[in-house]
Structure formats: structure tokens, C-alpha cells
Amino acid sequence: MTRPLKLAALLLLVIVLFGLSLGCGKVWVPPGAWFSSDPRWWIILQLRLPRAVLGLALGATLGLSGAVLQGYLRNPLADPAVVGVSSVAALGAVAAIIFGIGSGFAIFVAAMLGAGGAVAMLAALTWRSPSAITFILAGTVLASLAGALTAFLISIAPNPYAVAEVIDWIMGALTDRGWDDLTFALPPMLVGAVLLLLTGRALDALSLGEAAAQSLGIRMGRVRWQVVLGTGLVVGAGVAVTGVIGFVGLVVPHLLRPIFGHRPSDVLLPSAFGGAALVLAADSLVRLAPGAGEVRLGVAMALIGAPFFLGVLIRERGRVWI
């Protein structure tokens, strides 16, 4: 099968899962009730459609950012969380909740400010060094510090209701997200996705090594800014409206490389489609959990991603020893 046909098949899967996301839930809405006077149509229009669009955008940008980071760092275990942006964005949102700054747009702004701060700190820590190792270490430091500060804020929370809200938000979900959330999140996600897609040629050159890439005319500083800023925008916007949802960027590129090839640029667009499909499928499944509530999407993705991460780690460890 040719690459265009594979992409078309993947896109068709995304479309099917998008339609499934609109119809499934505690109340099933059959296609015959769509675009009609059936009152169930309003469930789709007001609740499920913005949720599905947000899930599609979130999955696509997380999958794309994971593929870019794995290509840039030349590390198959790289994930958007590795740069620390998601942790610092979550810290900003948690601070807004704990100190009662507000909800909705205020939390979004706080999370985006956290993501922007993470991007600035990454730039300050790595701008003199051309090595990707420095980038990984700086991201690890930011993620660890943000995690510790988040735990500290939770421990000094003034009331248990704030703690419950923070824990509920940190688990990550698309539940009750509406058109306002889309209005906030989509613009930075689109800008970040464009920046990440434009790194394809540079990532192919980097697969030969940094010295070879520079000899081919790749400007490492510019590529780093594209990667950091693009990841900051898409991950920050995602965390700001859905909470922390991990492992999408790790899992999807690994699943698609055997199908689309191992050249970094070949996996970027498929990873966007694959990430959208994975998040839409997972979000549909969590709604079907027995009981009145839903399993949190972040929890479901962790249950999927952690064993996958362990499997990749064992495989890569085996290669190193060989």
C-alpha cells in the first residue's frame, strides 16, 4: 500500500471515531436523530461536538509533538512531558485554583503563562549549548521542580474543596468541555502545530547527527526554538483546558513507524492523525464505564501508556546491551 493510501486509511479511521464520539455515551444518539428536531440532537450540538473537536485537536497535537521530540532528541522514549512544559503549565493552573483566582478563562491564562515560563526557562538553560542532552536535562529539572511545587501548593491548600478540584483537574478529562474551551485552546494549538510540522527537513538531517545537520545548513538554534515554542503552545493549551493527559506522544509514533517508515518527517502527519484517533477512541470508551460517572481520560491513557512505555524501555535496553 502506498503512503497516500495509508494516510487516507488513517484519516478515515479518525472520521469514523469522530462520528462514534458524537453518538456514544450514557445516552446513545443514533445517526437518524442527527440534524433533526429530536431533542437528543442538542446533546450532540452542545455537549459532544465541542468535546469531540477538542479531543481531535488535543490528540493530533500531542501525537505530532511526540513525533517531533523523538526525532529532535533522537530518543524513542521522548514525550511532550520530557520538556517540562506540561508540568509547569499544570503548576500554573493549580496555583490559580488553589488561590481562588477564578475558573475557566483565568485558569487557562494561568496555565498558558506557566507554559510560556517553561519555554523561557528552557531557552535560558539551553541557548548556549548545541547538544540535545542539555535540552533533556533542562526539561527534567523543570518537570521535577514543577511537580514538587504542585505538591507543595496542594499541601497548603486553604480548603478541601480546592484540593478536590485540583485532583479532579490533574487527572485530565474532556468532560463538560464546551465551545468556550475550544475558543481558548484552538488558536495556540494551530500555531504550535504549524511550527512543529515545519521541522520535518531539519529532523531528517538531525538523524545523521548534529555535526552533519549543521554541515547541511540546518540552524540548530532556530530548530530548537521551533520545537520548544511549538511544544509549549500545543501542550500548554491542551493542559490549560483538559488537565494532564500523557503518553499520547509516546505511544503513537512507535505504533506508526513500522507502517510509515523511520525517517522523522515521514511520521509527523501520520502521528497527528494517529494521536487524534487514539484520544477519540479512548474518550469514547471512558464514557461507557459502568456507573453514573466516567473514568478520567488521563487515567485511562496512563493505564494504556505505562505498560507500553515499559515495553519500549525493555526493548531499547536490550538493543543497548546487544
C-alpha positions as CSV (number, residue, x, y, z in Angstrom):
1,M,0.0,0.0,0.0
2,T,1.3,3.4,-0.9
3,R,1.9,6.2,1.6
4,P,-1.1,8.3,0.3
5,L,-3.4,5.3,0.7
6,K,-2.1,4.6,4.2
7,L,-2.7,8.3,5.2
8,A,-6.2,8.1,3.7
9,A,-7.0,5.0,5.7
10,L,-5.7,6.6,8.8
11,L,-7.8,9.7,8.1
12,L,-10.9,7.5,7.5
13,L,-10.3,5.9,10.9
14,V,-10.2,9.4,12.5
15,I,-13.5,10.3,10.8
16,V,-15.2,7.1,11.9
17,L,-14.0,7.5,15.5
18,F,-15.1,11.2,15.4
19,G,-18.6,10.1,14.5
20,L,-18.6,7.4,17.2
21,S,-17.6,10.0,19.7
22,L,-20.6,12.0,18.8
23,G,-23.0,9.1,19.2
24,C,-21.8,7.1,22.1
25,G,-22.2,7.7,25.8
26,K,-24.6,7.1,28.7
27,V,-27.3,8.2,26.2
28,W,-26.7,6.8,22.7
29,V,-27.7,9.1,19.9
30,P,-28.3,7.1,16.6
31,P,-27.4,8.8,13.3
32,G,-31.1,9.0,12.5
33,A,-31.5,11.6,15.3
34,W,-28.8,13.9,13.9
35,F,-29.8,17.1,12.2
36,S,-33.4,16.7,13.2
37,S,-35.9,18.0,15.7
38,D,-35.1,15.1,18.1
39,P,-34.1,16.6,21.4
40,R,-31.1,14.2,21.5
41,W,-29.5,16.3,18.7
42,W,-28.9,19.1,21.2
43,I,-26.8,16.6,23.3
44,I,-24.5,16.4,20.3
45,L,-24.6,20.0,19.3
46,Q,-24.0,21.5,22.8
47,L,-22.0,18.8,24.6
48,R,-20.5,16.1,22.4
49,L,-19.4,18.1,19.3
50,P,-17.1,20.6,21.1
51,R,-15.8,17.6,23.2
52,A,-15.0,15.6,20.1
53,V,-13.4,18.6,18.3
54,L,-11.3,19.3,21.4
55,G,-10.3,15.6,21.6
56,L,-9.3,15.5,18.0
57,A,-7.2,18.7,18.3
58,L,-5.6,17.5,21.5
59,G,-4.7,14.1,20.2
60,A,-3.4,15.4,16.9
61,T,-1.1,18.0,18.6
62,L,0.1,15.6,21.3
63,G,0.9,12.9,18.7
64,L,2.7,15.4,16.5
65,S,4.7,16.9,19.3
66,G,5.8,13.4,20.4
67,A,7.0,12.6,17.0
68,V,8.9,15.8,16.7
69,L,10.5,15.5,20.1
70,Q,11.6,11.9,19.4
71,G,13.1,13.0,16.1
72,Y,14.8,16.1,17.6
73,L,16.2,14.3,20.7
74,R,16.8,11.1,18.8
75,N,15.4,9.3,21.7
76,P,12.5,6.8,21.3
77,L,11.4,7.4,24.9
78,A,10.9,11.1,24.4
79,D,7.4,12.5,25.2
80,P,6.0,16.1,25.4
81,A,6.3,15.7,29.2
82,V,10.0,15.4,28.9
83,V,10.5,19.1,28.2
84,G,8.7,20.0,31.4
85,V,6.1,22.3,29.7
86,S,3.1,20.2,30.7
87,S,4.3,20.1,34.4
88,V,4.8,23.9,34.6
89,A,1.5,24.6,32.8
90,A,-0.2,22.3,35.3
91,L,1.5,24.2,38.1
92,G,0.1,27.5,36.8
93,A,-3.4,26.1,36.6
94,V,-3.1,24.5,40.1
95,A,-2.0,27.8,41.6
96,A,-5.0,29.6,40.0
97,I,-7.4,27.0,41.5
98,I,-5.7,26.9,45.0
99,F,-5.6,30.7,45.4
100,G,-9.1,31.2,44.0
101,I,-8.1,33.4,41.2
102,G,-11.0,32.1,39.2
103,S,-12.2,29.5,36.8
104,G,-12.5,29.0,33.0
105,F,-10.5,31.7,31.3
106,A,-8.5,32.6,34.4
107,I,-7.2,29.0,34.7
108,F,-6.4,28.9,31.0
109,V,-4.4,32.1,31.3
110,A,-2.5,30.8,34.3
111,A,-1.7,27.6,32.6
112,M,-0.5,29.3,29.4
113,L,1.6,31.7,31.5
114,G,3.1,28.6,33.1
115,A,3.8,27.1,29.6
116,G,5.4,30.4,28.5
117,G,7.5,30.5,31.6
118,A,8.7,26.9,30.9
119,V,9.6,27.9,27.3
120,A,11.6,30.9,28.6
121,M,13.4,28.8,31.2
122,L,14.3,26.1,28.6
123,A,15.7,28.8,26.3
124,A,17.7,30.4,29.1
125,L,19.1,27.0,30.3
126,T,20.0,25.6,26.8
127,W,20.7,28.5,24.4
128,R,24.5,28.3,24.7
129,S,24.6,24.5,24.3
130,P,24.0,22.9,20.9
131,S,23.6,19.4,22.5
132,A,20.2,17.8,22.8
133,I,21.3,16.2,26.1
134,T,21.3,19.6,27.7
135,F,17.7,20.0,26.5
136,I,16.6,16.8,28.1
137,L,18.3,17.6,31.4
138,A,16.8,21.1,31.5
139,G,13.3,19.6,30.8
140,T,13.8,17.0,33.6
141,V,14.8,19.7,36.0
142,L,11.7,21.8,35.1
143,A,9.4,18.8,35.4
144,S,10.8,17.8,38.8
145,L,10.6,21.3,40.2
146,A,7.1,21.9,38.9
147,G,5.9,18.6,40.4
148,A,7.4,19.5,43.8
149,L,5.8,22.9,43.7
150,T,2.5,21.5,42.7
151,A,2.6,19.0,45.6
152,F,3.5,21.9,47.9
153,L,0.6,24.0,46.8
154,I,-1.8,21.1,47.4
155,S,-0.4,20.6,50.9
156,I,-1.1,24.3,51.8
157,A,-4.5,24.5,50.1
158,P,-6.9,26.6,52.3
159,N,-9.8,24.2,52.0
160,P,-10.6,20.6,50.9
161,Y,-12.8,21.7,48.1
162,A,-9.9,23.3,46.3
163,V,-7.8,20.1,46.8
164,A,-10.6,18.0,45.3
165,E,-10.9,20.4,42.3
166,V,-7.2,20.3,41.8
167,I,-7.0,16.5,41.9
168,D,-10.0,16.2,39.6
169,W,-8.4,18.6,37.1
170,I,-4.9,17.0,37.3
171,M,-6.4,13.6,36.3
172,G,-7.3,15.1,32.9
173,A,-10.6,14.8,31.1
174,L,-12.7,16.2,28.2
175,T,-15.8,16.0,30.4
176,D,-18.0,19.1,30.3
177,R,-15.7,21.0,27.9
178,G,-17.6,23.4,25.6
179,W,-17.3,25.9,22.9
180,D,-15.6,28.4,25.1
181,D,-12.8,26.0,25.8
182,L,-12.3,25.4,22.1
183,T,-12.2,29.2,21.5
184,F,-9.3,29.4,24.0
185,A,-7.4,26.4,23.0
186,L,-7.6,26.0,19.2
187,P,-5.6,29.2,18.1
188,P,-2.4,28.3,20.1
189,M,-2.7,24.7,19.1
190,L,-2.9,25.5,15.4
191,V,0.1,27.9,15.6
192,G,2.1,25.3,17.5
193,A,1.2,22.5,15.1
194,V,2.3,24.6,12.1
195,L,5.7,25.3,13.8
196,L,6.2,21.6,14.6
197,L,5.3,20.5,11.1
198,L,7.9,22.8,9.6
199,T,10.7,21.0,11.4
200,G,10.5,17.9,9.1
201,R,13.5,18.6,7.0
202,A,15.7,19.6,10.0
203,L,14.7,16.4,11.8
204,D,15.7,14.3,8.8
205,A,19.1,16.0,8.8
206,L,19.5,15.6,12.6
207,S,19.1,11.8,12.2
208,L,22.6,11.9,10.7
209,G,23.9,13.7,13.8
210,E,24.2,17.3,14.8
211,A,27.5,17.9,13.0
212,A,26.1,16.5,9.8
213,A,22.9,18.5,10.1
214,Q,24.9,21.8,10.6
215,S,27.0,20.9,7.6
216,L,23.8,20.6,5.6
217,G,22.8,24.2,6.6
218,I,20.5,23.4,9.5
219,R,20.5,26.2,12.1
220,M,20.3,24.4,15.4
221,G,19.2,27.4,17.3
222,R,16.3,28.0,15.0
223,V,15.2,24.4,15.1
224,R,15.3,24.4,18.9
225,W,13.1,27.5,19.1
226,Q,10.6,25.9,16.7
227,V,10.5,22.7,18.8
228,V,10.3,24.5,22.2
229,L,7.8,27.1,21.1
230,G,5.6,24.7,19.2
231,T,5.6,22.2,22.0
232,G,4.9,24.9,24.5
233,L,1.9,26.2,22.6
234,V,0.2,22.9,21.9
235,V,1.0,21.2,25.3
236,G,0.2,24.4,27.3
237,A,-3.1,24.9,25.6
238,G,-4.0,21.3,26.0
239,V,-3.1,21.2,29.7
240,A,-5.0,24.5,30.2
241,V,-8.3,23.2,29.1
242,T,-8.2,19.4,29.8
243,G,-5.7,18.9,32.6
244,V,-2.8,16.5,32.3
245,I,-3.2,13.8,29.6
246,G,0.0,11.9,29.0
247,F,1.5,9.1,26.9
248,V,-0.2,10.0,23.6
249,G,3.0,11.5,22.2
250,L,5.0,8.4,23.3
251,V,2.7,5.7,22.1
252,V,1.5,6.9,18.7
253,P,4.9,7.4,16.8
254,H,6.0,4.0,17.9
255,L,2.8,2.4,16.5
256,L,3.1,4.2,13.2
257,R,6.8,3.9,12.4
258,P,6.6,0.3,11.2
259,I,3.8,1.4,8.8
260,F,5.1,4.8,7.5
261,G,8.9,4.4,7.9
262,H,11.5,5.5,10.3
263,R,12.5,8.8,8.7
264,P,11.3,11.5,11.2
265,S,9.5,13.6,8.6
266,D,7.5,10.6,7.4
267,V,5.9,10.1,10.8
268,L,4.8,13.7,11.6
269,L,1.5,13.9,9.8
270,P,0.6,10.2,10.5
271,S,1.3,10.8,14.2
272,A,-1.1,13.8,14.2
273,F,-3.8,11.5,12.7
274,G,-2.9,8.6,15.0
275,G,-3.0,10.8,18.1
276,A,-6.4,12.1,17.1
277,A,-7.7,8.6,16.6
278,L,-6.3,7.3,19.9
279,V,-7.7,10.2,22.0
280,L,-11.1,9.9,20.3
281,A,-11.2,6.2,20.8
282,A,-10.1,6.4,24.5
283,D,-12.6,9.2,25.2
284,S,-15.4,7.2,23.7
285,L,-14.5,4.2,25.9
286,V,-14.3,6.1,29.2
287,R,-17.9,7.3,28.7
288,L,-19.1,3.7,28.6
289,A,-17.7,2.8,32.0
290,P,-20.5,1.4,34.3
291,G,-22.0,3.8,36.8
292,A,-23.1,7.4,36.6
293,G,-19.6,8.8,36.3
294,E,-16.8,8.5,33.8
295,V,-13.3,7.2,34.1
296,R,-10.9,10.1,33.7
297,L,-9.2,10.2,30.3
298,G,-5.8,11.0,31.8
299,V,-6.2,7.9,34.0
300,A,-7.2,5.7,31.0
301,M,-4.2,7.0,28.9
302,A,-1.9,6.2,31.8
303,L,-3.2,2.7,32.0
304,I,-2.6,2.3,28.3
305,G,0.7,4.2,28.1
306,A,2.6,3.0,31.2
307,P,2.8,-0.7,30.1
308,F,3.6,0.4,26.6
309,F,6.4,2.7,27.9
310,L,7.8,-0.3,29.9
311,G,7.8,-2.5,26.8
312,V,9.7,0.2,24.8
313,L,12.2,0.6,27.6
314,I,12.9,-3.1,27.8
315,R,13.3,-3.3,24.0
316,E,15.6,-0.4,23.9
317,R,17.6,-1.7,26.9
318,G,18.0,-5.0,25.1
319,R,19.4,-3.2,22.0
320,V,21.9,-1.3,24.1
321,W,23.2,-4.5,25.6
322,I,23.4,-6.1,22.2
